[in-house]
mmCIF file of C-alpha atoms and ligand atoms in Angstrom:
data_model
loop_
_atom_site.group_PDB
_atom_site.id
_atom_site.type_symbol
_atom_site.label_atom_id
_atom_site.label_comp_id
_atom_site.label_asym_id
_atom_site.label_seq_id
_atom_site.Cartn_x
_atom_site.Cartn_y
_atom_site.Cartn_z
ATOM 1 C CA MET M 1 0.000 0.000 0.000
ATOM 2 C CA SER M 2 1.427 3.387 -0.953
ATOM 3 C CA ALA M 3 1.368 6.150 1.619
ATOM 4 C CA GLY M 4 -0.709 8.320 -0.685
ATOM 5 C CA ASP M 5 -3.476 5.752 -1.021
ATOM 6 C CA PRO M 6 -6.565 7.351 0.593
ATOM 7 C CA THR M 7 -8.210 3.942 1.098
ATOM 8 C CA ALA M 8 -5.215 2.708 3.042
ATOM 9 C CA ARG M 9 -5.272 5.793 5.212
ATOM 10 C CA GLY M 10 -9.009 5.367 5.795
ATOM 11 C CA LEU M 11 -8.539 1.758 6.850
ATOM 12 C CA SER M 12 -5.722 2.522 9.222
ATOM 13 C CA GLU M 13 -7.906 5.098 10.977
ATOM 14 C CA ALA M 14 -10.740 2.640 11.573
ATOM 15 C CA PRO M 15 -11.144 1.591 15.221
ATOM 16 C CA VAL M 16 -8.998 -1.394 16.224
ATOM 17 C CA PRO M 17 -11.253 -4.021 17.823
ATOM 18 C CA LEU M 18 -10.217 -6.222 20.727
ATOM 19 C CA ALA M 19 -10.786 -9.434 18.762
ATOM 20 C CA GLN M 20 -11.849 -10.466 15.288
ATOM 21 C CA PRO M 21 -12.626 -14.004 14.123
ATOM 22 C CA VAL M 22 -11.347 -15.291 10.770
ATOM 23 C CA LEU M 23 -14.371 -16.589 8.859
ATOM 24 C CA GLY M 24 -14.664 -17.078 5.126
ATOM 25 C CA GLU M 25 -15.859 -19.208 2.262
ATOM 26 C CA PRO M 26 -15.077 -22.601 3.905
ATOM 27 C CA GLU M 27 -17.117 -21.704 6.990
ATOM 28 C CA GLU M 28 -19.999 -20.412 4.867
ATOM 29 C CA GLN M 29 -19.976 -23.580 2.755
ATOM 30 C CA ALA M 30 -19.847 -25.850 5.799
ATOM 31 C CA VAL M 31 -22.809 -24.142 7.454
ATOM 32 C CA LEU M 32 -24.830 -24.016 4.221
ATOM 33 C CA GLU M 33 -24.375 -27.754 3.739
ATOM 34 C CA VAL M 34 -25.858 -28.474 7.144
ATOM 35 C CA LEU M 35 -28.765 -26.083 6.545
ATOM 36 C CA ARG M 36 -29.529 -27.760 3.236
ATOM 37 C CA SER M 37 -29.319 -31.244 4.760
ATOM 38 C CA GLY M 38 -32.196 -30.440 7.115
ATOM 39 C CA GLN M 39 -30.406 -32.221 10.004
ATOM 40 C CA LEU M 40 -29.463 -29.320 12.237
ATOM 41 C CA SER M 41 -28.662 -31.215 15.426
ATOM 42 C CA LEU M 42 -27.740 -34.765 16.485
ATOM 43 C CA GLY M 43 -26.433 -35.338 12.952
ATOM 44 C CA PRO M 44 -23.064 -36.468 11.570
ATOM 45 C CA ARG M 45 -21.098 -33.235 12.081
ATOM 46 C CA ALA M 46 -20.864 -33.493 15.874
ATOM 47 C CA PRO M 47 -19.014 -36.841 15.957
ATOM 48 C CA GLU M 48 -16.827 -35.717 13.026
ATOM 49 C CA PHE M 49 -15.891 -32.552 14.884
ATOM 50 C CA GLU M 50 -15.239 -34.524 18.067
ATOM 51 C CA ARG M 51 -12.906 -36.971 16.320
ATOM 52 C CA ALA M 52 -11.008 -34.200 14.529
ATOM 53 C CA PHE M 53 -10.640 -32.136 17.708
ATOM 54 C CA ALA M 54 -9.488 -35.068 19.838
ATOM 55 C CA ALA M 55 -6.904 -36.013 17.201
ATOM 56 C CA ARG M 56 -5.657 -32.447 17.074
ATOM 57 C CA VAL M 57 -4.881 -32.223 20.809
ATOM 58 C CA GLY M 58 -3.897 -35.873 21.221
ATOM 59 C CA ALA M 59 -6.829 -36.825 23.451
ATOM 60 C CA ARG M 60 -8.596 -40.183 23.423
ATOM 61 C CA TYR M 61 -11.982 -38.568 22.836
ATOM 62 C CA ALA M 62 -13.874 -35.288 22.750
ATOM 63 C CA SER M 63 -17.479 -34.437 23.599
ATOM 64 C CA ALA M 64 -18.958 -31.374 21.913
ATOM 65 C CA VAL M 65 -21.013 -29.181 24.251
ATOM 66 C CA SER M 66 -22.891 -25.888 24.029
ATOM 67 C CA SER M 67 -20.163 -23.738 25.659
ATOM 68 C CA GLY M 68 -16.958 -23.835 27.630
ATOM 69 C CA THR M 69 -19.009 -23.193 30.751
ATOM 70 C CA THR M 70 -21.350 -26.143 30.233
ATOM 71 C CA GLY M 71 -18.333 -28.338 29.442
ATOM 72 C CA LEU M 72 -16.708 -27.374 32.750
ATOM 73 C CA HIS M 73 -19.959 -28.072 34.557
ATOM 74 C CA LEU M 74 -20.277 -31.586 33.113
ATOM 75 C CA ALA M 75 -16.574 -32.275 33.707
ATOM 76 C CA LEU M 76 -16.873 -31.391 37.403
ATOM 77 C CA ARG M 77 -19.931 -33.641 37.734
ATOM 78 C CA ALA M 78 -18.050 -36.471 36.034
ATOM 79 C CA VAL M 79 -15.130 -36.385 38.501
ATOM 80 C CA GLY M 80 -17.569 -36.443 41.415
ATOM 81 C CA VAL M 81 -17.999 -32.846 42.553
ATOM 82 C CA ARG M 82 -21.207 -32.580 44.557
ATOM 83 C CA ASP M 83 -23.007 -30.776 47.348
ATOM 84 C CA GLY M 84 -20.626 -29.574 50.058
ATOM 85 C CA ALA M 85 -17.418 -30.466 48.206
ATOM 86 C CA GLU M 86 -14.547 -28.053 47.602
ATOM 87 C CA VAL M 87 -12.984 -27.228 44.260
ATOM 88 C CA ILE M 88 -9.590 -25.540 44.392
ATOM 89 C CA THR M 89 -9.136 -22.966 41.646
ATOM 90 C CA THR M 90 -7.811 -19.534 40.753
ATOM 91 C CA PRO M 91 -9.422 -16.149 41.389
ATOM 92 C CA PHE M 92 -7.644 -14.762 38.293
ATOM 93 C CA SER M 93 -9.867 -16.115 35.535
ATOM 94 C CA PHE M 94 -13.094 -15.657 33.672
ATOM 95 C CA VAL M 95 -15.881 -16.066 36.238
ATOM 96 C CA ALA M 96 -17.227 -19.279 34.653
ATOM 97 C CA SER M 97 -14.343 -21.396 35.953
ATOM 98 C CA ALA M 98 -15.438 -20.765 39.553
ATOM 99 C CA ASN M 99 -19.204 -20.580 38.926
ATOM 100 C CA VAL M 100 -19.383 -24.176 37.705
ATOM 101 C CA ALA M 101 -18.539 -25.468 41.194
ATOM 102 C CA ILE M 102 -21.426 -23.446 42.614
ATOM 103 C CA TYR M 103 -23.831 -25.054 40.104
ATOM 104 C CA GLU M 104 -23.213 -28.293 42.043
ATOM 105 C CA ARG M 105 -23.510 -26.589 45.445
ATOM 106 C CA ALA M 106 -19.796 -27.096 45.919
ATOM 107 C CA ARG M 107 -17.514 -24.338 47.174
ATOM 108 C CA PRO M 108 -14.866 -22.742 44.969
ATOM 109 C CA VAL M 109 -11.753 -22.395 47.131
ATOM 110 C CA PHE M 110 -9.329 -19.854 45.737
ATOM 111 C CA VAL M 111 -5.570 -19.818 46.081
ATOM 112 C CA ASP M 112 -3.318 -16.980 44.942
ATOM 113 C CA ILE M 113 -1.498 -16.906 41.628
ATOM 114 C CA ASP M 114 2.084 -17.031 40.444
ATOM 115 C CA PRO M 115 3.226 -13.460 39.679
ATOM 116 C CA VAL M 116 5.015 -14.516 36.478
ATOM 117 C CA THR M 117 2.768 -17.080 34.763
ATOM 118 C CA LEU M 118 -0.410 -15.680 36.402
ATOM 119 C CA ASN M 119 -1.611 -19.277 36.839
ATOM 120 C CA LEU M 120 -2.723 -20.625 40.189
ATOM 121 C CA ASN M 121 0.169 -21.178 42.567
ATOM 122 C CA ALA M 122 0.492 -24.965 42.516
ATOM 123 C CA GLU M 123 2.228 -25.163 45.923
ATOM 124 C CA GLU M 124 -0.593 -23.221 47.546
ATOM 125 C CA ALA M 125 -3.150 -25.342 45.728
ATOM 126 C CA ALA M 126 -1.511 -28.511 47.061
ATOM 127 C CA ALA M 127 -1.456 -27.047 50.580
ATOM 128 C CA ALA M 128 -5.192 -26.261 50.384
ATOM 129 C CA VAL M 129 -6.170 -29.892 49.705
ATOM 130 C CA ASN M 130 -8.216 -31.516 52.495
ATOM 131 C CA GLU M 131 -10.792 -34.298 52.875
ATOM 132 C CA ARG M 132 -13.551 -32.161 51.294
ATOM 133 C CA THR M 133 -11.492 -31.419 48.150
ATOM 134 C CA ALA M 134 -13.188 -33.107 45.195
ATOM 135 C CA ALA M 135 -11.262 -31.522 42.331
ATOM 136 C CA LEU M 136 -8.529 -29.130 41.290
ATOM 137 C CA LEU M 137 -9.563 -26.757 38.526
ATOM 138 C CA PRO M 138 -6.461 -25.064 37.091
ATOM 139 C CA VAL M 139 -6.986 -22.521 34.318
ATOM 140 C CA HIS M 140 -4.286 -22.165 31.647
ATOM 141 C CA VAL M 141 -4.582 -18.401 31.887
ATOM 142 C CA PHE M 142 -4.070 -16.501 28.633
ATOM 143 C CA GLY M 143 -3.007 -19.817 27.091
ATOM 144 C CA TYR M 144 0.034 -20.394 29.317
ATOM 145 C CA PRO M 145 0.121 -23.922 30.818
ATOM 146 C CA ALA M 146 -0.430 -24.300 34.564
ATOM 147 C CA ASP M 147 2.077 -26.338 36.613
ATOM 148 C CA MET M 148 0.386 -29.698 36.009
ATOM 149 C CA ALA M 149 3.138 -31.929 37.388
ATOM 150 C CA ARG M 150 2.877 -30.335 40.833
ATOM 151 C CA LEU M 151 -0.932 -30.503 40.844
ATOM 152 C CA GLU M 152 -0.881 -34.158 39.784
ATOM 153 C CA ARG M 153 1.280 -35.126 42.768
ATOM 154 C CA THR M 154 -1.705 -34.301 45.040
ATOM 155 C CA GLY M 155 -3.616 -37.278 43.591
ATOM 156 C CA VAL M 156 -6.805 -35.172 43.481
ATOM 157 C CA PRO M 157 -8.927 -35.385 40.282
ATOM 158 C CA ILE M 158 -8.123 -32.552 37.897
ATOM 159 C CA VAL M 159 -10.343 -30.697 35.454
ATOM 160 C CA GLU M 160 -8.352 -28.353 33.228
ATOM 161 C CA ASP M 161 -9.920 -25.114 32.048
ATOM 162 C CA ALA M 162 -8.165 -24.992 28.679
ATOM 163 C CA CYS M 163 -10.687 -22.545 27.224
ATOM 164 C CA GLU M 164 -7.892 -20.082 26.438
ATOM 165 C CA ALA M 165 -5.157 -22.566 25.624
ATOM 166 C CA LEU M 166 -5.779 -24.289 22.294
ATOM 167 C CA GLY M 167 -2.357 -24.845 20.692
ATOM 168 C CA GLY M 168 -0.388 -24.592 23.943
ATOM 169 C CA VAL M 169 2.182 -27.119 25.209
ATOM 170 C CA TYR M 170 2.746 -28.288 28.814
ATOM 171 C CA ALA M 171 6.028 -27.574 30.584
ATOM 172 C CA ASP M 172 6.966 -31.257 30.342
ATOM 173 C CA GLY M 173 5.895 -31.475 26.693
ATOM 174 C CA GLY M 174 2.656 -32.641 25.091
ATOM 175 C CA THR M 175 -0.208 -30.658 23.640
ATOM 176 C CA ILE M 176 -2.591 -29.054 26.122
ATOM 177 C CA GLY M 177 -5.636 -31.312 26.300
ATOM 178 C CA GLY M 178 -3.737 -34.550 25.716
ATOM 179 C CA ARG M 179 -2.800 -35.321 29.293
ATOM 180 C CA GLY M 180 -5.660 -37.662 30.118
ATOM 181 C CA HIS M 181 -7.501 -35.413 32.560
ATOM 182 C CA LEU M 182 -10.782 -33.924 31.530
ATOM 183 C CA ALA M 183 -9.901 -30.660 29.822
ATOM 184 C CA VAL M 184 -12.349 -28.132 28.452
ATOM 185 C CA PHE M 185 -11.999 -25.828 25.443
ATOM 186 C CA GLY M 186 -14.331 -22.968 24.497
ATOM 187 C CA PHE M 187 -15.300 -21.577 21.097
ATOM 188 C CA TYR M 188 -16.781 -18.146 21.712
ATOM 189 C CA ALA M 189 -15.901 -15.763 18.873
ATOM 190 C CA ASN M 190 -12.720 -14.396 20.485
ATOM 191 C CA LYS M 191 -11.110 -17.840 21.045
ATOM 192 C CA GLN M 192 -8.505 -19.510 18.824
ATOM 193 C CA ILE M 193 -11.329 -21.201 16.892
ATOM 194 C CA THR M 194 -15.007 -20.314 17.080
ATOM 195 C CA THR M 195 -18.361 -21.996 16.616
ATOM 196 C CA GLY M 196 -20.254 -18.858 17.690
ATOM 197 C CA GLU M 197 -20.924 -20.435 21.067
ATOM 198 C CA GLY M 198 -19.597 -23.873 21.903
ATOM 199 C CA GLY M 199 -17.019 -26.037 23.607
ATOM 200 C CA VAL M 200 -15.594 -29.532 23.934
ATOM 201 C CA VAL M 201 -14.562 -31.696 26.844
ATOM 202 C CA VAL M 202 -11.605 -33.956 26.029
ATOM 203 C CA GLY M 203 -10.305 -36.775 28.171
ATOM 204 C CA GLY M 204 -8.833 -40.224 28.503
ATOM 205 C CA ASP M 205 -11.227 -42.223 30.706
ATOM 206 C CA PRO M 206 -14.088 -43.653 28.567
ATOM 207 C CA GLU M 207 -16.456 -43.768 31.572
ATOM 208 C CA PHE M 208 -16.269 -40.000 31.785
ATOM 209 C CA LYS M 209 -17.199 -39.672 28.123
ATOM 210 C CA GLU M 210 -20.180 -41.972 28.523
ATOM 211 C CA ARG M 211 -21.492 -39.871 31.402
ATOM 212 C CA ILE M 212 -20.813 -36.498 29.760
ATOM 213 C CA ASP M 213 -22.419 -37.546 26.465
ATOM 214 C CA SER M 214 -25.501 -38.719 28.332
ATOM 215 C CA GLU M 215 -25.775 -35.696 30.621
ATOM 216 C CA ARG M 216 -25.410 -33.177 27.795
ATOM 217 C CA ASN M 217 -28.369 -34.904 26.130
ATOM 218 C CA GLN M 218 -31.040 -35.065 28.870
ATOM 219 C CA GLY M 219 -29.566 -38.160 30.522
ATOM 220 C CA ARG M 220 -30.061 -40.423 27.565
ATOM 221 C CA ALA M 221 -27.662 -43.264 26.739
ATOM 222 C CA PRO M 222 -26.724 -43.676 23.052
ATOM 223 C CA ASN M 223 -28.664 -46.933 22.740
ATOM 224 C CA MET M 224 -31.828 -45.490 24.278
ATOM 225 C CA ASP M 225 -35.006 -44.248 22.668
ATOM 226 C CA TRP M 226 -35.856 -40.588 22.176
ATOM 227 C CA LEU M 227 -37.843 -40.228 25.396
ATOM 228 C CA ASP M 228 -35.964 -42.633 27.638
ATOM 229 C CA HIS M 229 -33.685 -41.207 30.314
ATOM 230 C CA ASP M 230 -31.622 -43.058 32.878
ATOM 231 C CA ARG M 231 -30.158 -40.132 34.810
ATOM 232 C CA LEU M 232 -30.616 -36.415 35.355
ATOM 233 C CA GLY M 233 -29.429 -34.569 32.288
ATOM 234 C CA PHE M 234 -29.272 -31.180 30.647
ATOM 235 C CA ASN M 235 -29.535 -29.844 27.161
ATOM 236 C CA TYR M 236 -25.887 -28.897 26.671
ATOM 237 C CA ARG M 237 -25.648 -30.207 23.097
ATOM 238 C CA LEU M 238 -23.776 -28.415 20.312
ATOM 239 C CA SER M 239 -25.733 -28.161 17.045
ATOM 240 C CA ASP M 240 -24.514 -29.640 13.778
ATOM 241 C CA ILE M 241 -24.414 -26.098 12.382
ATOM 242 C CA ALA M 242 -21.897 -25.139 15.052
ATOM 243 C CA CYS M 243 -19.905 -28.371 14.639
ATOM 244 C CA ALA M 244 -19.634 -27.805 10.880
ATOM 245 C CA LEU M 245 -18.278 -24.342 11.607
ATOM 246 C CA GLY M 246 -15.831 -25.888 14.062
ATOM 247 C CA LEU M 247 -14.599 -28.398 11.476
ATOM 248 C CA ALA M 248 -13.906 -25.600 8.993
ATOM 249 C CA GLN M 249 -12.070 -23.641 11.689
ATOM 250 C CA LEU M 250 -9.967 -26.668 12.670
ATOM 251 C CA GLU M 251 -8.873 -26.980 9.037
ATOM 252 C CA ARG M 252 -7.229 -23.589 9.310
ATOM 253 C CA LEU M 253 -6.071 -23.837 12.915
ATOM 254 C CA ASP M 254 -2.361 -23.849 12.041
ATOM 255 C CA ALA M 255 -2.717 -20.572 10.166
ATOM 256 C CA LEU M 256 -4.821 -19.048 12.958
ATOM 257 C CA LEU M 257 -2.251 -19.972 15.608
ATOM 258 C CA ALA M 258 0.620 -18.765 13.418
ATOM 259 C CA GLY M 259 -1.207 -15.468 12.963
ATOM 260 C CA ARG M 260 -1.537 -14.973 16.716
ATOM 261 C CA GLU M 261 2.114 -15.908 17.233
ATOM 262 C CA ARG M 262 3.125 -13.359 14.595
ATOM 263 C CA VAL M 263 1.096 -10.561 16.229
ATOM 264 C CA ALA M 264 2.522 -11.434 19.668
ATOM 265 C CA GLY M 265 6.006 -11.082 18.158
ATOM 266 C CA LEU M 266 5.118 -7.702 16.677
ATOM 267 C CA TYR M 267 3.849 -6.495 20.066
ATOM 268 C CA ARG M 268 6.939 -7.776 21.856
ATOM 269 C CA GLU M 269 9.065 -5.594 19.575
ATOM 270 C CA ALA M 270 6.755 -2.599 19.448
ATOM 271 C CA LEU M 271 6.314 -2.456 23.233
ATOM 272 C CA ALA M 272 9.983 -3.012 24.074
ATOM 273 C CA ASP M 273 10.357 0.784 24.247
ATOM 274 C CA LEU M 274 7.842 0.949 27.102
ATOM 275 C CA PRO M 275 9.783 -0.738 29.928
ATOM 276 C CA GLU M 276 7.146 0.355 32.452
ATOM 277 C CA LEU M 277 4.753 -2.198 31.006
ATOM 278 C CA THR M 278 4.844 -5.839 32.092
ATOM 279 C CA LEU M 279 4.377 -7.979 28.985
ATOM 280 C CA PRO M 280 3.081 -11.596 28.924
ATOM 281 C CA CYS M 281 5.743 -13.977 30.289
ATOM 282 C CA GLU M 282 8.005 -15.706 27.791
ATOM 283 C CA ASN M 283 7.828 -19.456 27.235
ATOM 284 C CA HIS M 284 9.876 -21.374 29.789
ATOM 285 C CA GLY M 285 11.402 -24.827 29.204
ATOM 286 C CA GLN M 286 9.162 -26.832 26.901
ATOM 287 C CA ALA M 287 6.081 -24.797 27.855
ATOM 288 C CA ARG M 288 4.456 -22.976 24.946
ATOM 289 C CA ARG M 289 1.692 -20.433 25.234
ATOM 290 C CA GLY M 290 -1.321 -21.035 23.013
ATOM 291 C CA TRP M 291 -1.768 -17.362 22.204
ATOM 292 C CA PHE M 292 -5.272 -16.144 23.068
ATOM 293 C CA VAL M 293 -5.177 -12.521 24.260
ATOM 294 C CA TYR M 294 -2.474 -9.936 24.691
ATOM 295 C CA VAL M 295 -2.609 -8.637 28.257
ATOM 296 C CA VAL M 296 -0.191 -6.051 29.619
ATOM 297 C CA GLN M 297 0.194 -4.875 33.201
ATOM 298 C CA LEU M 298 0.343 -1.120 33.664
ATOM 299 C CA PRO M 299 2.788 0.364 36.169
ATOM 300 C CA ARG M 300 1.497 0.750 39.744
ATOM 301 C CA GLY M 301 -0.097 4.117 40.376
ATOM 302 C CA VAL M 302 -1.482 4.560 36.865
ATOM 303 C CA ASP M 303 -5.253 4.924 36.670
ATOM 304 C CA ARG M 304 -6.131 1.827 34.647
ATOM 305 C CA ASP M 305 -9.658 2.935 33.830
ATOM 306 C CA ALA M 306 -8.440 6.312 32.584
ATOM 307 C CA VAL M 307 -5.962 4.540 30.301
ATOM 308 C CA ILE M 308 -8.756 2.413 28.850
ATOM 309 C CA THR M 309 -10.969 5.471 28.281
ATOM 310 C CA GLN M 310 -8.168 7.378 26.564
ATOM 311 C CA LEU M 311 -7.273 4.426 24.359
ATOM 312 C CA GLY M 312 -10.954 4.206 23.416
ATOM 313 C CA ALA M 313 -10.915 7.879 22.409
ATOM 314 C CA ARG M 314 -8.078 7.003 20.012
ATOM 315 C CA GLY M 315 -10.095 4.186 18.490
ATOM 316 C CA ILE M 316 -8.208 1.447 20.333
ATOM 317 C CA ALA M 317 -10.315 -1.099 22.213
ATOM 318 C CA ALA M 318 -9.051 -2.237 25.621
ATOM 319 C CA LYS M 319 -10.613 -3.964 28.643
ATOM 320 C CA PRO M 320 -9.717 -4.710 32.273
ATOM 321 C CA TYR M 321 -8.763 -8.373 32.097
ATOM 322 C CA PHE M 322 -9.374 -10.120 34.421
ATOM 323 C CA PRO M 323 -11.299 -8.523 37.258
ATOM 324 C CA ALA M 324 -10.552 -10.738 40.307
ATOM 325 C CA ILE M 325 -13.396 -13.232 40.730
ATOM 326 C CA HIS M 326 -13.414 -13.143 44.541
ATOM 327 C CA LEU M 327 -14.003 -9.377 44.484
ATOM 328 C CA THR M 328 -17.078 -9.503 42.240
ATOM 329 C CA ARG M 329 -20.254 -8.698 44.134
ATOM 330 C CA PHE M 330 -21.758 -12.177 44.081
ATOM 331 C CA TYR M 331 -18.606 -13.763 45.522
ATOM 332 C CA ARG M 332 -18.156 -11.111 48.195
ATOM 333 C CA GLU M 333 -21.767 -11.391 49.312
ATOM 334 C CA THR M 334 -22.092 -15.181 49.050
ATOM 335 C CA PHE M 335 -18.738 -16.321 50.422
ATOM 336 C CA GLY M 336 -17.501 -13.267 52.332
ATOM 337 C CA TYR M 337 -14.388 -12.868 50.207
ATOM 338 C CA ARG M 338 -12.711 -9.483 50.547
ATOM 339 C CA ARG M 339 -9.794 -7.452 49.267
ATOM 340 C CA GLY M 340 -6.430 -8.447 50.692
ATOM 341 C CA GLN M 341 -6.953 -12.209 50.611
ATOM 342 C CA PHE M 342 -5.117 -12.862 47.344
ATOM 343 C CA PRO M 343 -2.654 -9.993 47.059
ATOM 344 C CA VAL M 344 -0.811 -11.162 43.937
ATOM 345 C CA CYS M 345 -4.037 -11.684 42.028
ATOM 346 C CA GLU M 346 -5.417 -8.334 43.194
ATOM 347 C CA ASP M 347 -2.271 -6.435 42.272
ATOM 348 C CA VAL M 348 -2.092 -8.017 38.805
ATOM 349 C CA SER M 349 -5.815 -7.713 38.227
ATOM 350 C CA ASP M 350 -5.849 -4.002 39.158
ATOM 351 C CA ARG M 351 -3.208 -3.279 36.503
ATOM 352 C CA SER M 352 -4.059 -5.636 33.638
ATOM 353 C CA ILE M 353 -5.594 -4.637 30.350
ATOM 354 C CA ALA M 354 -6.242 -6.658 27.233
ATOM 355 C CA ILE M 355 -5.333 -4.800 24.042
ATOM 356 C CA PRO M 356 -6.399 -5.660 20.473
ATOM 357 C CA PHE M 357 -5.178 -9.107 19.432
ATOM 358 C CA PHE M 358 -6.322 -11.266 16.516
ATOM 359 C CA PRO M 359 -4.676 -13.395 13.820
ATOM 360 C CA ARG M 360 -4.955 -10.935 10.951
ATOM 361 C CA MET M 361 -3.907 -7.826 12.847
ATOM 362 C CA SER M 362 -1.695 -5.721 10.586
ATOM 363 C CA GLU M 363 1.703 -4.263 11.429
ATOM 364 C CA GLY M 364 0.074 -0.849 11.102
ATOM 365 C CA GLN M 365 -2.589 -1.717 13.672
ATOM 366 C CA VAL M 366 0.030 -3.030 16.125
ATOM 367 C CA ALA M 367 2.086 0.130 15.632
ATOM 368 C CA ARG M 368 -0.980 2.269 16.239
ATOM 369 C CA VAL M 369 -1.824 0.463 19.489
ATOM 370 C CA ALA M 370 1.788 0.738 20.677
ATOM 371 C CA ALA M 371 1.959 4.452 19.851
ATOM 372 C CA GLY M 372 -1.410 5.010 21.506
ATOM 373 C CA LEU M 373 -0.309 3.235 24.672
ATOM 374 C CA ALA M 374 2.928 5.238 24.803
ATOM 375 C CA ALA M 375 1.090 8.542 24.416
ATOM 376 C CA VAL M 376 -1.615 7.670 26.929
ATOM 377 C CA LEU M 377 0.914 6.430 29.506
ATOM 378 C CA GLN M 378 2.827 9.654 29.193
ATOM 379 C CA SER M 379 -0.238 11.831 29.697
ATOM 380 C CA THR M 380 -1.954 9.864 32.501
ATOM 381 C CA PRO M 381 -1.358 11.351 35.943
ATOM 382 C CA ARG M 382 0.163 9.023 38.561
ATOM 383 C CA THR M 383 -0.706 8.521 42.169
ATOM 384 C CA SER M 384 1.732 6.910 44.536
ATOM 385 C CA GLY M 385 2.037 3.192 44.025
ATOM 386 C CA ARG M 386 -0.103 0.620 45.792
ATOM 387 C CA LEU M 387 -2.430 3.025 47.613
ATOM 388 C CA ALA M 388 -3.983 4.021 44.327
ATOM 389 C CA SER M 389 -4.968 0.523 43.295
ATOM 390 C CA HIS M 390 -6.265 -0.392 46.735
ATOM 391 C CA ALA M 391 -8.394 2.729 46.970
ATOM 392 C CA ARG M 392 -10.370 1.827 43.874
HETATM 393 C C1 PLP Q 1 -13.889 -18.430 27.420
HETATM 394 C C2 PLP Q 1 -13.627 -19.019 28.736
HETATM 395 C C3 PLP Q 1 -14.505 -19.972 29.297
HETATM 396 C C4 PLP Q 1 -15.748 -20.483 28.625
HETATM 397 O O1 PLP Q 1 -16.568 -19.519 28.151
HETATM 398 P P1 PLP Q 1 -17.912 -19.822 27.352
HETATM 399 O O2 PLP Q 1 -18.351 -18.450 26.975
HETATM 400 O O3 PLP Q 1 -18.855 -20.506 28.283
HETATM 401 O O4 PLP Q 1 -17.590 -20.684 26.179
HETATM 402 C C5 PLP Q 1 -14.148 -20.541 30.512
HETATM 403 N N1 PLP Q 1 -13.038 -20.184 31.157
HETATM 404 C C6 PLP Q 1 -12.176 -19.279 30.664
HETATM 405 C C7 PLP Q 1 -10.936 -18.963 31.414
HETATM 406 C C8 PLP Q 1 -12.454 -18.648 29.449
HETATM 407 O O5 PLP Q 1 -11.611 -17.713 28.961
#
């Protein structure tokens, strides 16, 4: 594009969104085929998608479900989480990963996070295990693998929230999702692949699959008639329309992941001049991040919300990411959680913003975000350190 091209200039001025799915002809074709077949659910696309997804992450099987949240819910039920049990998890996550325990009248027990990886602190998680603990629910936050080896030494059943981690690799090698535990992926439109709404549960124990497949479908076993039910179930199915979309997205997964990797590299370079910012941690050992979002931590004392507003005024989308779960109103009022209990999580959460990140982001868009951040950081007034974040 030449500098004098008015179209190019117009495009570069357009707002930069936080996320943008890659959807094209193959997705349109795949969906059209299902529409024309007349079989919109419980058809052939769901098992095809499940087989392709399981193969991709090296799992024995996959079960397609209506969302990441419903997948986590069924996974917790499968490992035996019930009334009065405790589920040890992280307060630095999307709220769904803790809510699913509450659906079963179990208690989410939070432990603080590692300041570098931002994943739950595995030593603290191990120390929190007691006779009521029914499951550990680590989240591979922002696609970076949690310390699985340490969690596994507790012997407690594990459900992995891998909703942000498609394409990631564990610290001891192996694709995230292929470890044998139940692991859940989500396909909302900002994830590595999308089905609009949707998710899968992958795993290694066939008994878990039997139960999950039945419970997502009103408690019906595969060999049973339409209106026969042998256990309590839900409607957590994923339609054939969505599964067809998922198959088309899987076909281009390598390119989607490579695109995210490329943009992360561009940011790493473009933001190197802003040493005040804390960038996502680098891969360590064999661990590989499955790039999902680009989250930076602002320096202490900077008004995070003012930064977001000013970026917005420049046409750059940004969001606080994540707000600490234990400090949301429902958790404070229901469980009595309060500020000060998980200081690392609170400090990180007070300073973290997600900036635009998607596979086809251009160099120009990355440069514009970086320049915008630099300008906004320079013009935002500072208060002194920690006091500011705690006062909010
Ligand atoms: C996206 C996501 C989920 C699942 O979200 P759904 O919208 O239910 O698919 C769960 N946990 C985390 C950490 C997520 O980012």
